[in-house]
mmCIF file of C-alpha atoms in Angstrom:
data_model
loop_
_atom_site.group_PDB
_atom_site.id
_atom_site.type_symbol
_atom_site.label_atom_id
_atom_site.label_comp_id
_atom_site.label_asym_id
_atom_site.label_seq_id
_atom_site.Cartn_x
_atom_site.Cartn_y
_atom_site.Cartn_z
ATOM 1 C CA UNK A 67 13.717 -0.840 -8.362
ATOM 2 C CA UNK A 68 11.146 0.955 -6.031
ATOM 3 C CA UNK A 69 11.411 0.004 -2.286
ATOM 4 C CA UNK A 70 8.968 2.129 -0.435
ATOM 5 C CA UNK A 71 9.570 1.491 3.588
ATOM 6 C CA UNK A 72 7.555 2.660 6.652
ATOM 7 C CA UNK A 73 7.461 1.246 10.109
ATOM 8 C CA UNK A 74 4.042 -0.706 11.112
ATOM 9 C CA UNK A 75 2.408 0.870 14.022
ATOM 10 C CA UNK A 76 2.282 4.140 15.571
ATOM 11 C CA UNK A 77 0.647 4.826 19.423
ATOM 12 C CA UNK A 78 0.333 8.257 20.285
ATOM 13 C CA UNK A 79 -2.381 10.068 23.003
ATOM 14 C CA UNK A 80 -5.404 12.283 21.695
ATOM 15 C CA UNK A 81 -3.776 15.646 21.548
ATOM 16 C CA UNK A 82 -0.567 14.539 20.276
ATOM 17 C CA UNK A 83 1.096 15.385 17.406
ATOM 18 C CA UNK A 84 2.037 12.032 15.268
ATOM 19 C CA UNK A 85 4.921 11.941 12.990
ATOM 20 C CA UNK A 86 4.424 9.186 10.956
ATOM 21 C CA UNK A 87 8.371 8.323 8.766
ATOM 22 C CA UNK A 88 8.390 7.094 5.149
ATOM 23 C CA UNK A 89 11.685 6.091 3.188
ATOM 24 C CA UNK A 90 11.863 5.332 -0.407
ATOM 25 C CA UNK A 91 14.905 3.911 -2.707
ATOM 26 C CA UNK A 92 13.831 5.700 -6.475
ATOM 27 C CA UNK A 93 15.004 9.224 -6.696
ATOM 28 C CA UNK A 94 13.206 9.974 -9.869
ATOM 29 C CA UNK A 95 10.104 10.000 -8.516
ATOM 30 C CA UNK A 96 7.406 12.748 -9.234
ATOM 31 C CA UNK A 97 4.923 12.843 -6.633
ATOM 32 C CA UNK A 98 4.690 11.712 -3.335
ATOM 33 C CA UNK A 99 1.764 10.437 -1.646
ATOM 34 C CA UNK A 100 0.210 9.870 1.771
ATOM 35 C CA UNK A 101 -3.140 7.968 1.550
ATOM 36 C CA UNK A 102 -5.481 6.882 4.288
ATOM 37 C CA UNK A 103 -7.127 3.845 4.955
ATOM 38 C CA UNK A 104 -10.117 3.672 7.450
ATOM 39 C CA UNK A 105 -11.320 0.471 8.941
ATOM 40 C CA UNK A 106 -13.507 -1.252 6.451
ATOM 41 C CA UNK A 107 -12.355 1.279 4.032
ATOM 42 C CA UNK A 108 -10.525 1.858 0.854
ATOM 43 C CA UNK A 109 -7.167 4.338 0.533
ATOM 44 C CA UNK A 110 -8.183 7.633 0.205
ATOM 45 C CA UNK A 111 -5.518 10.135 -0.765
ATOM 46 C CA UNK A 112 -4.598 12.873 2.130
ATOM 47 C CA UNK A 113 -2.280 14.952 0.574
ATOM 48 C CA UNK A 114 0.445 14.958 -1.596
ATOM 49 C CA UNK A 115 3.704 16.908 -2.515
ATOM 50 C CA UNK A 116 6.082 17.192 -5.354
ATOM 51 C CA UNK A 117 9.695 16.312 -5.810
ATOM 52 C CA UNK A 118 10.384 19.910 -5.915
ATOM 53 C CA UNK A 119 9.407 21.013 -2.967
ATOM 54 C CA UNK A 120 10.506 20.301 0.851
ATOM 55 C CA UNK A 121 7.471 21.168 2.426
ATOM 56 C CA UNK A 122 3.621 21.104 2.108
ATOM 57 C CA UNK A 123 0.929 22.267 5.054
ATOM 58 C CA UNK A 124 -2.834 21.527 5.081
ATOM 59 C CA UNK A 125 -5.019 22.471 8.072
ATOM 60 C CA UNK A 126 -3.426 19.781 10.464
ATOM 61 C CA UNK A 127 -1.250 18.132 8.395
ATOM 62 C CA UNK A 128 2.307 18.992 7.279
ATOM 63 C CA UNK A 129 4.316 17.204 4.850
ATOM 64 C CA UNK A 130 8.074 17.359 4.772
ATOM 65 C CA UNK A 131 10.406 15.981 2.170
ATOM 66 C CA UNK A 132 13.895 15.563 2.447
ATOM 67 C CA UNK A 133 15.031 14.267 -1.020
ATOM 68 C CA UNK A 134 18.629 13.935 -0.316
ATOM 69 C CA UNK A 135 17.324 11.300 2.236
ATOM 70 C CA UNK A 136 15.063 9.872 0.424
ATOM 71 C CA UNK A 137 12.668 10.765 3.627
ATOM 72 C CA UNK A 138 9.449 11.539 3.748
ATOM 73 C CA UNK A 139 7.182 12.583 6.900
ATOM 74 C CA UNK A 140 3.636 12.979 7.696
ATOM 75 C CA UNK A 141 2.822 14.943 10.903
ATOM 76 C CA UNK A 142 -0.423 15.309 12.169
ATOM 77 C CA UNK A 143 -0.969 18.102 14.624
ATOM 78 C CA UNK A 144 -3.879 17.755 17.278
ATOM 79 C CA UNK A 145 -4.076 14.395 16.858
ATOM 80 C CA UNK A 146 -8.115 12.991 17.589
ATOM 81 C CA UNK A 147 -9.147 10.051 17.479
ATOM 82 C CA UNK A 148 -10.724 9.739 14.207
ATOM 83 C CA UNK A 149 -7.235 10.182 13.098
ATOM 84 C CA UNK A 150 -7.051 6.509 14.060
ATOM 85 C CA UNK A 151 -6.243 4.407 10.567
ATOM 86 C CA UNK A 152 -3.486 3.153 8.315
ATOM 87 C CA UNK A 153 -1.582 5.913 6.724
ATOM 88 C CA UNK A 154 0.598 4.774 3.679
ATOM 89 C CA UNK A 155 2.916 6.720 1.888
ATOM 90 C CA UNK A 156 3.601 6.066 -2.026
ATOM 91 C CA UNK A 157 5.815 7.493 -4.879
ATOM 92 C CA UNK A 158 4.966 7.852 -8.382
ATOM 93 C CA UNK A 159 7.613 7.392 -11.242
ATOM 94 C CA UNK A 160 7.472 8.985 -14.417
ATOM 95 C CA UNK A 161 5.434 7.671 -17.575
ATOM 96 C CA UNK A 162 2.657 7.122 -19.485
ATOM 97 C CA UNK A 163 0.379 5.945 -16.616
ATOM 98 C CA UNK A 164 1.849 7.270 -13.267
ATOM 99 C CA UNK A 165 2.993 4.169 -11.799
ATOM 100 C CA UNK A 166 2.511 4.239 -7.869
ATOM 101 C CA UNK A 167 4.341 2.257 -5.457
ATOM 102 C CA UNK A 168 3.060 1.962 -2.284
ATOM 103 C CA UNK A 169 3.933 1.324 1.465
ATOM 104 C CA UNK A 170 3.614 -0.654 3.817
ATOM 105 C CA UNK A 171 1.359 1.352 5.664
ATOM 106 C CA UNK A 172 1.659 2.417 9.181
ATOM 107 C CA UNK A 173 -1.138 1.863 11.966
ATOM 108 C CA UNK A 174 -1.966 4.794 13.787
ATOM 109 C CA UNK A 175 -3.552 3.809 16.825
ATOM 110 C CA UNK A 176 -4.930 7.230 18.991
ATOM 111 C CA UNK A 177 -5.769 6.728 22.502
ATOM 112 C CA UNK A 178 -8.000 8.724 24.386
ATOM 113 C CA UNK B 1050 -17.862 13.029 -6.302
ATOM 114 C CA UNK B 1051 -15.293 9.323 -7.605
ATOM 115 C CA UNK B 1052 -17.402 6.951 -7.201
ATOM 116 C CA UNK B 1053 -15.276 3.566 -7.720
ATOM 117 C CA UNK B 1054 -17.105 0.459 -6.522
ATOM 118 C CA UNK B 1055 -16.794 -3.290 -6.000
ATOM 119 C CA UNK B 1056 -18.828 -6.488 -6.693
ATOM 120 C CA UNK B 1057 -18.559 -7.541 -3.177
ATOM 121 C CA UNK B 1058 -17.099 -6.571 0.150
ATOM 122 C CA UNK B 1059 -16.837 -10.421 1.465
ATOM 123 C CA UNK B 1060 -16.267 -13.068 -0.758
ATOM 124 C CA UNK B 1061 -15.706 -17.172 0.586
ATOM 125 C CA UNK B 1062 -14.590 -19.254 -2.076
ATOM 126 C CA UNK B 1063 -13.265 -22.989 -1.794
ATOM 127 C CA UNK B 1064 -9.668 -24.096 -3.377
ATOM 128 C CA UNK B 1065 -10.261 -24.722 -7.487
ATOM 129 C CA UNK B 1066 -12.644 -22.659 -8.066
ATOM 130 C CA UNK B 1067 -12.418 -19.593 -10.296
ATOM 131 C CA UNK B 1068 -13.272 -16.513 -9.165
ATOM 132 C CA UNK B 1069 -14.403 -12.787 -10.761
ATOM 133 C CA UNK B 1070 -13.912 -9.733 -8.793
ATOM 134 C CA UNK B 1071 -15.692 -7.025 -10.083
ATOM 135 C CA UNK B 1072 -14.825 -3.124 -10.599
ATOM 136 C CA UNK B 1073 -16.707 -0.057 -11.505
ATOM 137 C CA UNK B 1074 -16.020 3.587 -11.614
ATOM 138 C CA UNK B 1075 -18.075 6.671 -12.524
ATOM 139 C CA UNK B 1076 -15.453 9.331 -13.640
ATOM 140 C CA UNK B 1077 -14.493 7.870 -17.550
ATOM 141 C CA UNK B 1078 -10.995 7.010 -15.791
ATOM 142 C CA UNK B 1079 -8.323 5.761 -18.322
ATOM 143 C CA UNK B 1080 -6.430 4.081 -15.848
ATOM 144 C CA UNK B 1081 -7.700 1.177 -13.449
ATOM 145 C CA UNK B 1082 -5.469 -1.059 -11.277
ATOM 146 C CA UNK B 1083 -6.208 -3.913 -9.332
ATOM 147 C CA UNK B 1084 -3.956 -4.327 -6.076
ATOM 148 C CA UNK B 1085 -3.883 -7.193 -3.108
ATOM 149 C CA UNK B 1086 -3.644 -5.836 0.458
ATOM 150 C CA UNK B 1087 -1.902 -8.516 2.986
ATOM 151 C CA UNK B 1088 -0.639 -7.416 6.491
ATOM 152 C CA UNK B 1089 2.948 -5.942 6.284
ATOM 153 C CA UNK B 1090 3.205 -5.676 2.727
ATOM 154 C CA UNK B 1091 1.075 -3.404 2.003
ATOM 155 C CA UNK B 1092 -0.404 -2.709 -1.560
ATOM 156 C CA UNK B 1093 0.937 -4.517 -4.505
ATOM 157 C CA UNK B 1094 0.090 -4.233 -7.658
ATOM 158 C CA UNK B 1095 -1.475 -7.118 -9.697
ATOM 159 C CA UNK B 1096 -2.298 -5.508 -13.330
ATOM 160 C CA UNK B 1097 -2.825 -2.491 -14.399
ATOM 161 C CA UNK B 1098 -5.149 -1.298 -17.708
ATOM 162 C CA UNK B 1099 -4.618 2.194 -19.608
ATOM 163 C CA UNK B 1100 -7.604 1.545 -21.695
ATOM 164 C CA UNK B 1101 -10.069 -0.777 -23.014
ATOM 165 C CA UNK B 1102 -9.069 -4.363 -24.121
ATOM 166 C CA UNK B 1103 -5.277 -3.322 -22.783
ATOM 167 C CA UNK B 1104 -3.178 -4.692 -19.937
ATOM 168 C CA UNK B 1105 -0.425 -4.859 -18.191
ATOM 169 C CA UNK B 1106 1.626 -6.710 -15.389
ATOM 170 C CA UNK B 1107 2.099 -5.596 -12.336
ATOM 171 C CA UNK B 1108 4.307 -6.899 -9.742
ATOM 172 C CA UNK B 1109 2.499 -10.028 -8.783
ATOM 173 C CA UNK B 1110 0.514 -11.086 -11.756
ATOM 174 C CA UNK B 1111 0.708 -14.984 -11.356
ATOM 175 C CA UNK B 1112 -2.400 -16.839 -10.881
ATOM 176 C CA UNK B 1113 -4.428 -13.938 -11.701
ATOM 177 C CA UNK B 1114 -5.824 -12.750 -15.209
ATOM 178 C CA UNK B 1115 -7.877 -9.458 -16.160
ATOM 179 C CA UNK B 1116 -10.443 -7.934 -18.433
ATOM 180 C CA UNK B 1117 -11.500 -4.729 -19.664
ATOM 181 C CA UNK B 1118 -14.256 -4.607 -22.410
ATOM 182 C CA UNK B 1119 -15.597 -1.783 -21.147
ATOM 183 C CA UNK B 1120 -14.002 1.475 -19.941
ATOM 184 C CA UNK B 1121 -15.339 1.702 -16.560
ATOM 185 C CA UNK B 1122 -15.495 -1.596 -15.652
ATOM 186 C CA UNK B 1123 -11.914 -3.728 -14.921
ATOM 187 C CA UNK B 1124 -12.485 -7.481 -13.851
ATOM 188 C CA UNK B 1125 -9.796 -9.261 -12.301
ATOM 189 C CA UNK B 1126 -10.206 -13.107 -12.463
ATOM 190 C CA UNK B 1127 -9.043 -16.102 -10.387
ATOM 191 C CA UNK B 1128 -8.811 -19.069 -12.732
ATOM 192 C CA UNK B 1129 -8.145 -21.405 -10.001
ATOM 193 C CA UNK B 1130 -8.409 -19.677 -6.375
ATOM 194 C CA UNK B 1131 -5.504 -21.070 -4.030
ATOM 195 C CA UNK B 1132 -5.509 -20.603 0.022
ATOM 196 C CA UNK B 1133 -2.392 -18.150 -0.336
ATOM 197 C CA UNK B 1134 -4.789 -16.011 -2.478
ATOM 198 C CA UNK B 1135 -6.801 -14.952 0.455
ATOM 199 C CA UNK B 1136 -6.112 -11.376 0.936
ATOM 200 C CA UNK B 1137 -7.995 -8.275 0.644
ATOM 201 C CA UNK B 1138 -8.503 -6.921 -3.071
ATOM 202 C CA UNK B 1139 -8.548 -3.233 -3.882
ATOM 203 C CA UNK B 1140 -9.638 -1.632 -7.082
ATOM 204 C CA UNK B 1141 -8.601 2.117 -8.490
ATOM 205 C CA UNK B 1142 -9.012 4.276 -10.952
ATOM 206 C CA UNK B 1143 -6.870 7.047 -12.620
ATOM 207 C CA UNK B 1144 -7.518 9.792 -14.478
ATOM 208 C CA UNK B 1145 -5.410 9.680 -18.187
ATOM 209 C CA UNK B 1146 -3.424 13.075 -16.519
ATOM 210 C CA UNK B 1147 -4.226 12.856 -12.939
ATOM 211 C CA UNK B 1148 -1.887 11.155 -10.631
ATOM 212 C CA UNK B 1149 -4.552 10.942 -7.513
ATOM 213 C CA UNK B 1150 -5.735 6.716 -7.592
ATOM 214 C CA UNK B 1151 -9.159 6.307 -6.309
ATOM 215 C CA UNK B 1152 -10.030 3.286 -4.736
ATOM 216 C CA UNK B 1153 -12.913 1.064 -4.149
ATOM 217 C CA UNK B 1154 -13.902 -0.094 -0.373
ATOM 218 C CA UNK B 1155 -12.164 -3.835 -0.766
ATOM 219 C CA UNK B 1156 -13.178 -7.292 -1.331
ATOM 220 C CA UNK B 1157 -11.832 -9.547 1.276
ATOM 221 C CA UNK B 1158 -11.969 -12.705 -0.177
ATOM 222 C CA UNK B 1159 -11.078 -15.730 1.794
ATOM 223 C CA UNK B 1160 -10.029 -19.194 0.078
ATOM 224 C CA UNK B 1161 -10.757 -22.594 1.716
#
């Protein structure tokens, strides 16, 4: 089955770079996720990158995916304090519908 | 812009009583998914619906019950609300060939 695993809290410094860690069990998946949740808020997805590739860079943000691990990463370059939220990582399987498994979520706390 | 939105953001219901949690989105989404959020487990999946009138377990179905009559609204019911059913409630939709969910702000509902 799908076991999706990420530690709970993160406390970095504004300025920072985070690197929030991500492990999953299910090697089949397709896509992998990293969605953010703002206080009050529903998930909204960040980016994402697919099983094929190893790497993924947005702006700030830079994805890497070690599949051999079963490892996925989430840095966050610059980090401000905005950035401040519950990141959770996810995995989709293969089928009719996309099934996503998600996270636990980690709490990135940014202090000034 | 998704627009996917909730009934309520606070509910406070007392033990027995049945409950309806409401969900609407904007974008003609096949898919909609209703998940509970509790601290350090992150999201898991109650039922899922790939279309009108049809739907599915997810991983934690007991005590709840669904309905979709419509396609852009998916209603996820409490027949009898129980204090280990207070958690935060999060709705999504999915596009039929997307793989992005987009998710509603929450209903934290709180059983006494």
């Amino acid at each position: 089955g799908e076991d999706v695993e990420q530690s709970l809290f993160l406390s970095v410094r504004e300025g920072d770079s985070s690197v929030i860690n991500c492990t999953y069990t299910d090697s089949s998946s397709t896509y992998l996720y990293w969605y953010k949740q703002e206080p009050g808020a529903g998930l909204q997805l960040l980016t994402y990158i697919f099983s094929n590739m190893d790497m993924k860079q947005d702006q700030r943000l830079t994805v890497l995916l070690n599949k051999k691990d079963k490892h996925l990463s989430l840095r966050i370059a610059d980090t401000q304090t905005g950035d401040s939220a519950i990141y959770f990582c996810a995995e989709s399987m293969p089928g009719g519908y996309q099934k996503v498994t998600f996270g636990t979520g980690t709490k990135l706390q940014v202090i000034p | 812009d998704v627009k996917v939105t909730q009934s309520s953001r606070y509910l406070v219901k007392r033990t027995g009583e049945k409950v309806f949690l409401e969900c609407v989105q904007d974008m003609d989404h096949e898919n909609m998914f209703w998940y509970r959020q509790d601290p350090g487990l992150g999201l898991r999946l109650i039922y899922f619906s790939y279309d009108v009138k049809m739907k599915e377990k997810g991983d934690i179905p007991e005590g709840y019950s669904v309905s979709r009559e419509k396609k852009e609204r998916f209603s996820l019911i409490l027949e009898s609300a129980s204090t280990n059913q207070t958690s935060m409630y999060l709705c999504a939709s999915q596009g039929g060939n997307g793989n992005e969910q987009f998710f509603g702000p929450g209903t934290r509902l709180t059983v006494l």
